[in-house]
Amino acid sequence: SPQQRCAGDFTASGAFTLDSYKPNELLKIVKRPGYAWGSALSKNTGEAHLDAVEFSYVAEDSVRTGNLVSKAIDIAWPRNPFTVEDRELIERSDATVEQRSLPGVALTLFPNVSAGHILSDPAVRKALYKAIDLTSYASTAYGKDYPVVGGPFDETTPFFASEKDKLAFDPDEAEQLLDSAGWTRTGNGYRTKDGKRLTLVDQIQVLTPGDELLQDQLKQVGIELKLDVVPAAERPAKIANGDYDLSGTYFTRADPGALQFILDPDLANSKALATNASTPETLAKIKSLFAKAIRTTDEAESKKAYTELQALLIDEGVTYPIAERVQFAGVSKAVHGFSFTSESFLKLNDVWK
């Protein structure tokens, strides 16, 4: 029953079984004796090398990194990328930093293009691409060697197609597009049209330096970006009411079809966000391309459809990729056989100490 499963009274078919679980504290898994049906993609298809693995939950990034450096733990697995300082600290210690992009939808802002909103104007949507310096965003928010996002999907996603040329920073072109759309500079540097300031409301959950950087970049071309900090519980109502211009989200999945759960109102977790992100005409094209990609067994046809989809999303201003999502792991040199799964999670089949 669901109650028994939640209490831990269940089993599975992998190389490990659940030994114990304390929410937000500790999870322990132990080797399954006699396991002999592992994937051929692993070097070790039999019993796990490790007798047990303990996962402890540490909320503070600095504490987690400190535990690795002091050798209290073998692997540090952060929710968000390590800071530059933590990466340097790990690499100076007896450990290494492993990394791999998380496949699926990049960290992305989705616009509200419904009638009455500023981003209903295609020219303003195009200007927004040219006003955002993605290279500067990556290096400033995450470090100088952090990868720059190249399109609606992270680069490890199957059928990824780079749209970097269309996303290239060009503030002069952004200025020209806004001028042609009737938005003129005023004395305070912001643009106005018919007495209304060019103000976009970005709905965020937690204020980050990256949000403030984006705010500053848009100000350079005369766009005011208001950062509306909205608790998770209030977010659905705000989106349903259309009280925003930009709202960020992402989705991890080693399949580009995952984007349907954001952009297709029939499948989306937020029907309102999906409905607001594109015009009815553009949505019809999006759904058609998803159908072509998913309903065929011909890989070449899927690739063609997904390539066209990625181009369409940028051409029509449906997605604003902001950052590549990278999974980092600090790994002790005592650990061997470390690898990521296709979805950049931890693969334990080949790990040994």
PDB file of N, CA and C in Angstrom, residues 202-297:
ATOM      1  N   ASP A 202       9.707  40.242 -13.464  1.00  0.00           N
ATOM      2  CA  ASP A 202      10.277  38.894 -13.459  1.00  0.00           C
ATOM      3  C   ASP A 202       9.917  38.234 -12.133  1.00  0.00           C
ATOM      4  N   GLN A 203       9.171  37.142 -12.226  1.00  0.00           N
ATOM      5  CA  GLN A 203       8.726  36.443 -11.022  1.00  0.00           C
ATOM      6  C   GLN A 203       9.803  35.454 -10.579  1.00  0.00           C
ATOM      7  N   ILE A 204      10.371  35.685  -9.390  1.00  0.00           N
ATOM      8  CA  ILE A 204      11.429  34.819  -8.873  1.00  0.00           C
ATOM      9  C   ILE A 204      11.047  34.317  -7.489  1.00  0.00           C
ATOM     10  N   GLN A 205      11.692  33.231  -7.051  1.00  0.00           N
ATOM     11  CA  GLN A 205      11.415  32.691  -5.731  1.00  0.00           C
ATOM     12  C   GLN A 205      12.422  33.162  -4.693  1.00  0.00           C
ATOM     13  N   VAL A 206      13.686  33.307  -5.117  1.00  0.00           N
ATOM     14  CA  VAL A 206      14.747  33.768  -4.230  1.00  0.00           C
ATOM     15  C   VAL A 206      15.628  34.732  -5.015  1.00  0.00           C
ATOM     16  N   LEU A 207      15.959  35.854  -4.418  1.00  0.00           N
ATOM     17  CA  LEU A 207      16.811  36.829  -5.088  1.00  0.00           C
ATOM     18  C   LEU A 207      18.248  36.318  -5.137  1.00  0.00           C
ATOM     19  N   THR A 208      18.843  36.310  -6.339  1.00  0.00           N
ATOM     20  CA  THR A 208      20.219  35.843  -6.517  1.00  0.00           C
ATOM     21  C   THR A 208      21.036  36.933  -7.209  1.00  0.00           C
ATOM     22  N   PRO A 209      22.363  36.858  -7.114  1.00  0.00           N
ATOM     23  CA  PRO A 209      23.192  37.812  -7.845  1.00  0.00           C
ATOM     24  C   PRO A 209      22.934  37.768  -9.352  1.00  0.00           C
ATOM     25  N   GLY A 210      22.586  36.584  -9.861  1.00  0.00           N
ATOM     26  CA  GLY A 210      22.284  36.477 -11.284  1.00  0.00           C
ATOM     27  C   GLY A 210      21.066  37.302 -11.677  1.00  0.00           C
ATOM     28  N   ASP A 211      20.049  37.342 -10.817  1.00  0.00           N
ATOM     29  CA  ASP A 211      18.859  38.147 -11.089  1.00  0.00           C
ATOM     30  C   ASP A 211      19.220  39.626 -11.148  1.00  0.00           C
ATOM     31  N   GLU A 212      20.055  40.058 -10.222  1.00  0.00           N
ATOM     32  CA  GLU A 212      20.446  41.462 -10.179  1.00  0.00           C
ATOM     33  C   GLU A 212      21.330  41.823 -11.367  1.00  0.00           C
ATOM     34  N   LEU A 213      22.156  40.876 -11.811  1.00  0.00           N
ATOM     35  CA  LEU A 213      22.973  41.102 -13.000  1.00  0.00           C
ATOM     36  C   LEU A 213      22.086  41.279 -14.220  1.00  0.00           C
ATOM     37  N   LEU A 214      21.079  40.432 -14.353  1.00  0.00           N
ATOM     38  CA  LEU A 214      20.142  40.520 -15.473  1.00  0.00           C
ATOM     39  C   LEU A 214      19.415  41.869 -15.442  1.00  0.00           C
ATOM     40  N   GLN A 215      19.040  42.280 -14.269  1.00  0.00           N
ATOM     41  CA  GLN A 215      18.375  43.574 -14.090  1.00  0.00           C
ATOM     42  C   GLN A 215      19.264  44.709 -14.601  1.00  0.00           C
ATOM     43  N   ASP A 216      20.557  44.637 -14.267  1.00  0.00           N
ATOM     44  CA  ASP A 216      21.492  45.677 -14.689  1.00  0.00           C
ATOM     45  C   ASP A 216      21.722  45.647 -16.199  1.00  0.00           C
ATOM     46  N   GLN A 217      21.803  44.446 -16.782  1.00  0.00           N
ATOM     47  CA  GLN A 217      22.022  44.340 -18.227  1.00  0.00           C
ATOM     48  C   GLN A 217      20.864  44.962 -19.010  1.00  0.00           C
ATOM     49  N   LEU A 218      19.655  44.699 -18.580  1.00  0.00           N
ATOM     50  CA  LEU A 218      18.497  45.234 -19.296  1.00  0.00           C
ATOM     51  C   LEU A 218      18.385  46.746 -19.131  1.00  0.00           C
ATOM     52  N   LYS A 219      18.827  47.238 -17.983  1.00  0.00           N
ATOM     53  CA  LYS A 219      18.791  48.678 -17.754  1.00  0.00           C
ATOM     54  C   LYS A 219      19.665  49.407 -18.759  1.00  0.00           C
ATOM     55  N   GLN A 220      20.748  48.757 -19.203  1.00  0.00           N
ATOM     56  CA  GLN A 220      21.670  49.396 -20.144  1.00  0.00           C
ATOM     57  C   GLN A 220      21.006  49.749 -21.468  1.00  0.00           C
ATOM     58  N   VAL A 221      19.945  49.047 -21.837  1.00  0.00           N
ATOM     59  CA  VAL A 221      19.240  49.358 -23.090  1.00  0.00           C
ATOM     60  C   VAL A 221      17.903  50.040 -22.827  1.00  0.00           C
ATOM     61  N   GLY A 222      17.653  50.403 -21.555  1.00  0.00           N
ATOM     62  CA  GLY A 222      16.451  51.169 -21.234  1.00  0.00           C
ATOM     63  C   GLY A 222      15.269  50.365 -20.751  1.00  0.00           C
ATOM     64  N   ILE A 223      15.480  49.092 -20.413  1.00  0.00           N
ATOM     65  CA  ILE A 223      14.393  48.241 -19.914  1.00  0.00           C
ATOM     66  C   ILE A 223      14.488  48.149 -18.395  1.00  0.00           C
ATOM     67  N   GLU A 224      13.392  48.443 -17.715  1.00  0.00           N
ATOM     68  CA  GLU A 224      13.344  48.277 -16.269  1.00  0.00           C
ATOM     69  C   GLU A 224      12.868  46.853 -15.966  1.00  0.00           C
ATOM     70  N   LEU A 225      13.668  46.106 -15.199  1.00  0.00           N
ATOM     71  CA  LEU A 225      13.298  44.758 -14.794  1.00  0.00           C
ATOM     72  C   LEU A 225      12.994  44.783 -13.302  1.00  0.00           C
ATOM     73  N   LYS A 226      11.756  44.550 -12.961  1.00  0.00           N
ATOM     74  CA  LYS A 226      11.366  44.463 -11.559  1.00  0.00           C
ATOM     75  C   LYS A 226      11.419  43.002 -11.124  1.00  0.00           C
ATOM     76  N   LEU A 227      12.094  42.743 -10.016  1.00  0.00           N
ATOM     77  CA  LEU A 227      12.244  41.388  -9.494  1.00  0.00           C
ATOM     78  C   LEU A 227      11.206  41.164  -8.410  1.00  0.00           C
ATOM     79  N   ASP A 228      10.207  40.384  -8.743  1.00  0.00           N
ATOM     80  CA  ASP A 228       9.083  40.123  -7.847  1.00  0.00           C
ATOM     81  C   ASP A 228       9.315  38.792  -7.131  1.00  0.00           C
ATOM     82  N   VAL A 229       9.736  38.853  -5.865  1.00  0.00           N
ATOM     83  CA  VAL A 229      10.002  37.647  -5.084  1.00  0.00           C
ATOM     84  C   VAL A 229       8.669  37.065  -4.615  1.00  0.00           C
ATOM     85  N   VAL A 230       8.335  35.893  -5.156  1.00  0.00           N
ATOM     86  CA  VAL A 230       7.043  35.267  -4.885  1.00  0.00           C
ATOM     87  C   VAL A 230       7.259  33.903  -4.235  1.00  0.00           C
ATOM     88  N   PRO A 231       6.728  33.670  -3.031  1.00  0.00           N
ATOM     89  CA  PRO A 231       6.845  32.347  -2.401  1.00  0.00           C
ATOM     90  C   PRO A 231       6.237  31.268  -3.292  1.00  0.00           C
ATOM     91  N   ALA A 232       6.773  30.062  -3.210  1.00  0.00           N
ATOM     92  CA  ALA A 232       6.319  28.965  -4.069  1.00  0.00           C
ATOM     93  C   ALA A 232       4.818  28.750  -3.976  1.00  0.00           C
ATOM     94  N   ALA A 233       4.245  28.914  -2.782  1.00  0.00           N
ATOM     95  CA  ALA A 233       2.817  28.673  -2.595  1.00  0.00           C
ATOM     96  C   ALA A 233       1.953  29.688  -3.331  1.00  0.00           C
ATOM     97  N   GLU A 234       2.496  30.890  -3.570  1.00  0.00           N
ATOM     98  CA  GLU A 234       1.722  31.943  -4.230  1.00  0.00           C
ATOM     99  C   GLU A 234       1.955  31.992  -5.739  1.00  0.00           C
ATOM    100  N   ARG A 235       2.966  31.273  -6.179  1.00  0.00           N
ATOM    101  CA  ARG A 235       3.358  31.322  -7.593  1.00  0.00           C
ATOM    102  C   ARG A 235       2.237  30.895  -8.552  1.00  0.00           C
ATOM    103  N   PRO A 236       1.537  29.769  -8.316  1.00  0.00           N
ATOM    104  CA  PRO A 236       0.484  29.355  -9.257  1.00  0.00           C
ATOM    105  C   PRO A 236      -0.602  30.412  -9.462  1.00  0.00           C
ATOM    106  N   ALA A 237      -1.010  31.076  -8.391  1.00  0.00           N
ATOM    107  CA  ALA A 237      -2.062  32.090  -8.511  1.00  0.00           C
ATOM    108  C   ALA A 237      -1.563  33.284  -9.326  1.00  0.00           C
ATOM    109  N   LYS A 238      -0.329  33.690  -9.091  1.00  0.00           N
ATOM    110  CA  LYS A 238       0.237  34.814  -9.838  1.00  0.00           C
ATOM    111  C   LYS A 238       0.291  34.500 -11.334  1.00  0.00           C
ATOM    112  N   ILE A 239       0.707  33.272 -11.651  1.00  0.00           N
ATOM    113  CA  ILE A 239       0.790  32.883 -13.056  1.00  0.00           C
ATOM    114  C   ILE A 239      -0.596  32.796 -13.667  1.00  0.00           C
ATOM    115  N   ALA A 240      -1.528  32.202 -12.935  1.00  0.00           N
ATOM    116  CA  ALA A 240      -2.901  32.063 -13.441  1.00  0.00           C
ATOM    117  C   ALA A 240      -3.537  33.421 -13.720  1.00  0.00           C
ATOM    118  N   ASN A 241      -3.197  34.408 -12.895  1.00  0.00           N
ATOM    119  CA  ASN A 241      -3.752  35.751 -13.070  1.00  0.00           C
ATOM    120  C   ASN A 241      -2.973  36.580 -14.086  1.00  0.00           C
ATOM    121  N   GLY A 242      -1.860  36.035 -14.570  1.00  0.00           N
ATOM    122  CA  GLY A 242      -1.055  36.765 -15.548  1.00  0.00           C
ATOM    123  C   GLY A 242      -0.304  37.941 -14.967  1.00  0.00           C
ATOM    124  N   ASP A 243      -0.027  37.906 -13.653  1.00  0.00           N
ATOM    125  CA  ASP A 243       0.626  39.040 -12.982  1.00  0.00           C
ATOM    126  C   ASP A 243       2.148  38.957 -13.100  1.00  0.00           C
ATOM    127  N   TYR A 244       2.648  38.850 -14.306  1.00  0.00           N
ATOM    128  CA  TYR A 244       4.085  38.746 -14.533  1.00  0.00           C
ATOM    129  C   TYR A 244       4.360  38.959 -16.016  1.00  0.00           C
ATOM    130  N   ASP A 245       5.624  39.202 -16.331  1.00  0.00           N
ATOM    131  CA  ASP A 245       6.069  39.259 -17.721  1.00  0.00           C
ATOM    132  C   ASP A 245       7.047  38.140 -18.043  1.00  0.00           C
ATOM    133  N   LEU A 246       7.812  37.739 -17.028  1.00  0.00           N
ATOM    134  CA  LEU A 246       8.780  36.651 -17.185  1.00  0.00           C
ATOM    135  C   LEU A 246       8.718  35.755 -15.958  1.00  0.00           C
ATOM    136  N   SER A 247       8.826  34.452 -16.190  1.00  0.00           N
ATOM    137  CA  SER A 247       8.825  33.514 -15.078  1.00  0.00           C
ATOM    138  C   SER A 247       9.760  32.364 -15.421  1.00  0.00           C
ATOM    139  N   GLY A 248      10.650  32.033 -14.510  1.00  0.00           N
ATOM    140  CA  GLY A 248      11.671  31.042 -14.803  1.00  0.00           C
ATOM    141  C   GLY A 248      11.338  29.650 -14.307  1.00  0.00           C
ATOM    142  N   THR A 249      11.781  28.651 -15.070  1.00  0.00           N
ATOM    143  CA  THR A 249      11.670  27.260 -14.640  1.00  0.00           C
ATOM    144  C   THR A 249      12.611  26.420 -15.497  1.00  0.00           C
ATOM    145  N   TYR A 250      12.647  25.106 -15.248  1.00  0.00           N
ATOM    146  CA  TYR A 250      13.502  24.188 -15.991  1.00  0.00           C
ATOM    147  C   TYR A 250      12.947  22.782 -15.806  1.00  0.00           C
ATOM    148  N   PHE A 251      13.575  21.799 -16.430  1.00  0.00           N
ATOM    149  CA  PHE A 251      13.103  20.421 -16.330  1.00  0.00           C
ATOM    150  C   PHE A 251      14.263  19.492 -16.686  1.00  0.00           C
ATOM    151  N   THR A 252      14.614  18.587 -15.776  1.00  0.00           N
ATOM    152  CA  THR A 252      15.692  17.637 -16.040  1.00  0.00           C
ATOM    153  C   THR A 252      15.125  16.351 -16.617  1.00  0.00           C
ATOM    154  N   ARG A 253      15.591  15.984 -17.808  1.00  0.00           N
ATOM    155  CA  ARG A 253      15.180  14.744 -18.440  1.00  0.00           C
ATOM    156  C   ARG A 253      16.082  14.527 -19.651  1.00  0.00           C
ATOM    157  N   ALA A 254      16.572  13.318 -19.849  1.00  0.00           N
ATOM    158  CA  ALA A 254      17.427  13.031 -21.000  1.00  0.00           C
ATOM    159  C   ALA A 254      16.570  12.810 -22.246  1.00  0.00           C
ATOM    160  N   ASP A 255      15.682  13.739 -22.492  1.00  0.00           N
ATOM    161  CA  ASP A 255      14.757  13.652 -23.617  1.00  0.00           C
ATOM    162  C   ASP A 255      14.174  15.045 -23.855  1.00  0.00           C
ATOM    163  N   PRO A 256      14.327  15.613 -25.048  1.00  0.00           N
ATOM    164  CA  PRO A 256      13.797  16.954 -25.308  1.00  0.00           C
ATOM    165  C   PRO A 256      12.276  17.036 -25.213  1.00  0.00           C
ATOM    166  N   GLY A 257      11.614  15.870 -25.257  1.00  0.00           N
ATOM    167  CA  GLY A 257      10.153  15.866 -25.096  1.00  0.00           C
ATOM    168  C   GLY A 257       9.709  16.391 -23.748  1.00  0.00           C
ATOM    169  N   ALA A 258      10.648  16.505 -22.806  1.00  0.00           N
ATOM    170  CA  ALA A 258      10.312  17.029 -21.480  1.00  0.00           C
ATOM    171  C   ALA A 258       9.766  18.450 -21.547  1.00  0.00           C
ATOM    172  N   LEU A 259      10.147  19.188 -22.583  1.00  0.00           N
ATOM    173  CA  LEU A 259       9.688  20.568 -22.697  1.00  0.00           C
ATOM    174  C   LEU A 259       8.173  20.664 -22.874  1.00  0.00           C
ATOM    175  N   GLN A 260       7.559  19.585 -23.305  1.00  0.00           N
ATOM    176  CA  GLN A 260       6.088  19.579 -23.418  1.00  0.00           C
ATOM    177  C   GLN A 260       5.423  19.882 -22.085  1.00  0.00           C
ATOM    178  N   PHE A 261       6.070  19.442 -20.993  1.00  0.00           N
ATOM    179  CA  PHE A 261       5.474  19.610 -19.678  1.00  0.00           C
ATOM    180  C   PHE A 261       5.578  21.044 -19.166  1.00  0.00           C
ATOM    181  N   ILE A 262       6.184  21.908 -20.010  1.00  0.00           N
ATOM    182  CA  ILE A 262       6.203  23.338 -19.722  1.00  0.00           C
ATOM    183  C   ILE A 262       5.395  24.110 -20.749  1.00  0.00           C
ATOM    184  N   LEU A 263       5.481  23.714 -22.033  1.00  0.00           N
ATOM    185  CA  LEU A 263       4.921  24.540 -23.105  1.00  0.00           C
ATOM    186  C   LEU A 263       3.611  24.054 -23.705  1.00  0.00           C
ATOM    187  N   ASP A 264       3.248  22.816 -23.508  1.00  0.00           N
ATOM    188  CA  ASP A 264       2.001  22.299 -24.077  1.00  0.00           C
ATOM    189  C   ASP A 264       0.910  22.344 -23.001  1.00  0.00           C
ATOM    190  N   PRO A 265      -0.085  23.212 -23.144  1.00  0.00           N
ATOM    191  CA  PRO A 265      -1.130  23.339 -22.106  1.00  0.00           C
ATOM    192  C   PRO A 265      -1.841  22.032 -21.797  1.00  0.00           C
ATOM    193  N   ASP A 266      -1.878  21.100 -22.759  1.00  0.00           N
ATOM    194  CA  ASP A 266      -2.554  19.819 -22.522  1.00  0.00           C
ATOM    195  C   ASP A 266      -1.759  18.922 -21.579  1.00  0.00           C
ATOM    196  N   LEU A 267      -0.464  19.188 -21.450  1.00  0.00           N
ATOM    197  CA  LEU A 267       0.409  18.329 -20.651  1.00  0.00           C
ATOM    198  C   LEU A 267       1.127  19.074 -19.535  1.00  0.00           C
ATOM    199  N   ALA A 268       1.117  20.379 -19.591  1.00  0.00           N
ATOM    200  CA  ALA A 268       1.959  21.180 -18.705  1.00  0.00           C
ATOM    201  C   ALA A 268       1.536  21.109 -17.244  1.00  0.00           C
ATOM    202  N   ASN A 269       2.542  21.218 -16.377  1.00  0.00           N
ATOM    203  CA  ASN A 269       2.263  21.306 -14.951  1.00  0.00           C
ATOM    204  C   ASN A 269       1.538  22.605 -14.614  1.00  0.00           C
ATOM    205  N   SER A 270       1.817  23.652 -15.382  1.00  0.00           N
ATOM    206  CA  SER A 270       1.100  24.919 -15.248  1.00  0.00           C
ATOM    207  C   SER A 270       0.483  25.264 -16.601  1.00  0.00           C
ATOM    208  N   LYS A 271      -0.796  25.022 -16.723  1.00  0.00           N
ATOM    209  CA  LYS A 271      -1.475  25.312 -17.989  1.00  0.00           C
ATOM    210  C   LYS A 271      -1.401  26.799 -18.318  1.00  0.00           C
ATOM    211  N   ALA A 272      -1.482  27.648 -17.283  1.00  0.00           N
ATOM    212  CA  ALA A 272      -1.455  29.089 -17.510  1.00  0.00           C
ATOM    213  C   ALA A 272      -0.106  29.540 -18.054  1.00  0.00           C
ATOM    214  N   LEU A 273       0.989  29.022 -17.489  1.00  0.00           N
ATOM    215  CA  LEU A 273       2.321  29.388 -17.962  1.00  0.00           C
ATOM    216  C   LEU A 273       2.489  28.978 -19.419  1.00  0.00           C
ATOM    217  N   ALA A 274       2.023  27.781 -19.758  1.00  0.00           N
ATOM    218  CA  ALA A 274       2.128  27.290 -21.130  1.00  0.00           C
ATOM    219  C   ALA A 274       1.286  28.130 -22.083  1.00  0.00           C
ATOM    220  N   THR A 275       0.091  28.466 -21.675  1.00  0.00           N
ATOM    221  CA  THR A 275      -0.809  29.250 -22.526  1.00  0.00           C
ATOM    222  C   THR A 275      -0.263  30.648 -22.769  1.00  0.00           C
ATOM    223  N   ASN A 276       0.336  31.233 -21.736  1.00  0.00           N
ATOM    224  CA  ASN A 276       0.829  32.608 -21.843  1.00  0.00           C
ATOM    225  C   ASN A 276       2.141  32.730 -22.610  1.00  0.00           C
ATOM    226  N   ALA A 277       2.864  31.623 -22.770  1.00  0.00           N
ATOM    227  CA  ALA A 277       4.225  31.687 -23.314  1.00  0.00           C
ATOM    228  C   ALA A 277       4.291  31.854 -24.824  1.00  0.00           C
ATOM    229  N   SER A 278       3.208  31.582 -25.516  1.00  0.00           N
ATOM    230  CA  SER A 278       3.239  31.712 -26.976  1.00  0.00           C
ATOM    231  C   SER A 278       1.857  32.062 -27.499  1.00  0.00           C
ATOM    232  N   THR A 279       1.822  32.595 -28.715  1.00  0.00           N
ATOM    233  CA  THR A 279       0.547  32.890 -29.356  1.00  0.00           C
ATOM    234  C   THR A 279      -0.102  31.580 -29.794  1.00  0.00           C
ATOM    235  N   PRO A 280      -1.410  31.574 -30.027  1.00  0.00           N
ATOM    236  CA  PRO A 280      -2.061  30.344 -30.485  1.00  0.00           C
ATOM    237  C   PRO A 280      -1.437  29.784 -31.766  1.00  0.00           C
ATOM    238  N   GLU A 281      -1.018  30.675 -32.669  1.00  0.00           N
ATOM    239  CA  GLU A 281      -0.416  30.223 -33.921  1.00  0.00           C
ATOM    240  C   GLU A 281       0.927  29.538 -33.659  1.00  0.00           C
ATOM    241  N   THR A 282       1.726  30.129 -32.790  1.00  0.00           N
ATOM    242  CA  THR A 282       3.029  29.536 -32.464  1.00  0.00           C
ATOM    243  C   THR A 282       2.854  28.238 -31.701  1.00  0.00           C
ATOM    244  N   LEU A 283       1.886  28.207 -30.797  1.00  0.00           N
ATOM    245  CA  LEU A 283       1.634  26.988 -30.034  1.00  0.00           C
ATOM    246  C   LEU A 283       1.262  25.836 -30.956  1.00  0.00           C
ATOM    247  N   ALA A 284       0.482  26.105 -31.978  1.00  0.00           N
ATOM    248  CA  ALA A 284       0.102  25.052 -32.926  1.00  0.00           C
ATOM    249  C   ALA A 284       1.348  24.486 -33.617  1.00  0.00           C
ATOM    250  N   LYS A 285       2.302  25.355 -33.969  1.00  0.00           N
ATOM    251  CA  LYS A 285       3.551  24.897 -34.598  1.00  0.00           C
ATOM    252  C   LYS A 285       4.369  24.059 -33.621  1.00  0.00           C
ATOM    253  N   ILE A 286       4.416  24.499 -32.359  1.00  0.00           N
ATOM    254  CA  ILE A 286       5.168  23.770 -31.333  1.00  0.00           C
ATOM    255  C   ILE A 286       4.607  22.366 -31.160  1.00  0.00           C
ATOM    256  N   LYS A 287       3.292  22.277 -31.035  1.00  0.00           N
ATOM    257  CA  LYS A 287       2.661  20.976 -30.837  1.00  0.00           C
ATOM    258  C   LYS A 287       2.867  20.070 -32.044  1.00  0.00           C
ATOM    259  N   SER A 288       2.834  20.660 -33.231  1.00  0.00           N
ATOM    260  CA  SER A 288       3.034  19.870 -34.447  1.00  0.00           C
ATOM    261  C   SER A 288       4.439  19.290 -34.499  1.00  0.00           C
ATOM    262  N   LEU A 289       5.441  20.087 -34.113  1.00  0.00           N
ATOM    263  CA  LEU A 289       6.823  19.611 -34.138  1.00  0.00           C
ATOM    264  C   LEU A 289       7.069  18.558 -33.068  1.00  0.00           C
ATOM    265  N   PHE A 290       6.479  18.729 -31.895  1.00  0.00           N
ATOM    266  CA  PHE A 290       6.578  17.692 -30.869  1.00  0.00           C
ATOM    267  C   PHE A 290       5.978  16.384 -31.379  1.00  0.00           C
ATOM    268  N   ALA A 291       4.827  16.480 -32.032  1.00  0.00           N
ATOM    269  CA  ALA A 291       4.159  15.281 -32.545  1.00  0.00           C
ATOM    270  C   ALA A 291       5.029  14.565 -33.573  1.00  0.00           C
ATOM    271  N   LYS A 292       5.653  15.336 -34.474  1.00  0.00           N
ATOM    272  CA  LYS A 292       6.522  14.746 -35.487  1.00  0.00           C
ATOM    273  C   LYS A 292       7.716  14.042 -34.846  1.00  0.00           C
ATOM    274  N   ALA A 293       8.262  14.667 -33.796  1.00  0.00           N
ATOM    275  CA  ALA A 293       9.461  14.111 -33.164  1.00  0.00           C
ATOM    276  C   ALA A 293       9.160  12.859 -32.362  1.00  0.00           C
ATOM    277  N   ILE A 294       8.011  12.843 -31.719  1.00  0.00           N
ATOM    278  CA  ILE A 294       7.703  11.778 -30.763  1.00  0.00           C
ATOM    279  C   ILE A 294       7.045  10.571 -31.424  1.00  0.00           C
ATOM    280  N   ARG A 295       6.297  10.787 -32.475  1.00  0.00           N
ATOM    281  CA  ARG A 295       5.500   9.702 -33.062  1.00  0.00           C
ATOM    282  C   ARG A 295       6.243   8.894 -34.115  1.00  0.00           C
ATOM    283  N   THR A 296       7.491   9.261 -34.371  1.00  0.00           N
ATOM    284  CA  THR A 296       8.258   8.505 -35.365  1.00  0.00           C
ATOM    285  C   THR A 296       9.303   7.629 -34.681  1.00  0.00           C
ATOM    286  N   THR A 297       9.656   6.537 -35.337  1.00  0.00           N
ATOM    287  CA  THR A 297      10.750   5.687 -34.851  1.00  0.00           C
ATOM    288  C   THR A 297      12.028   5.966 -35.636  1.00  0.00           C
TER     289      THR A 297
END
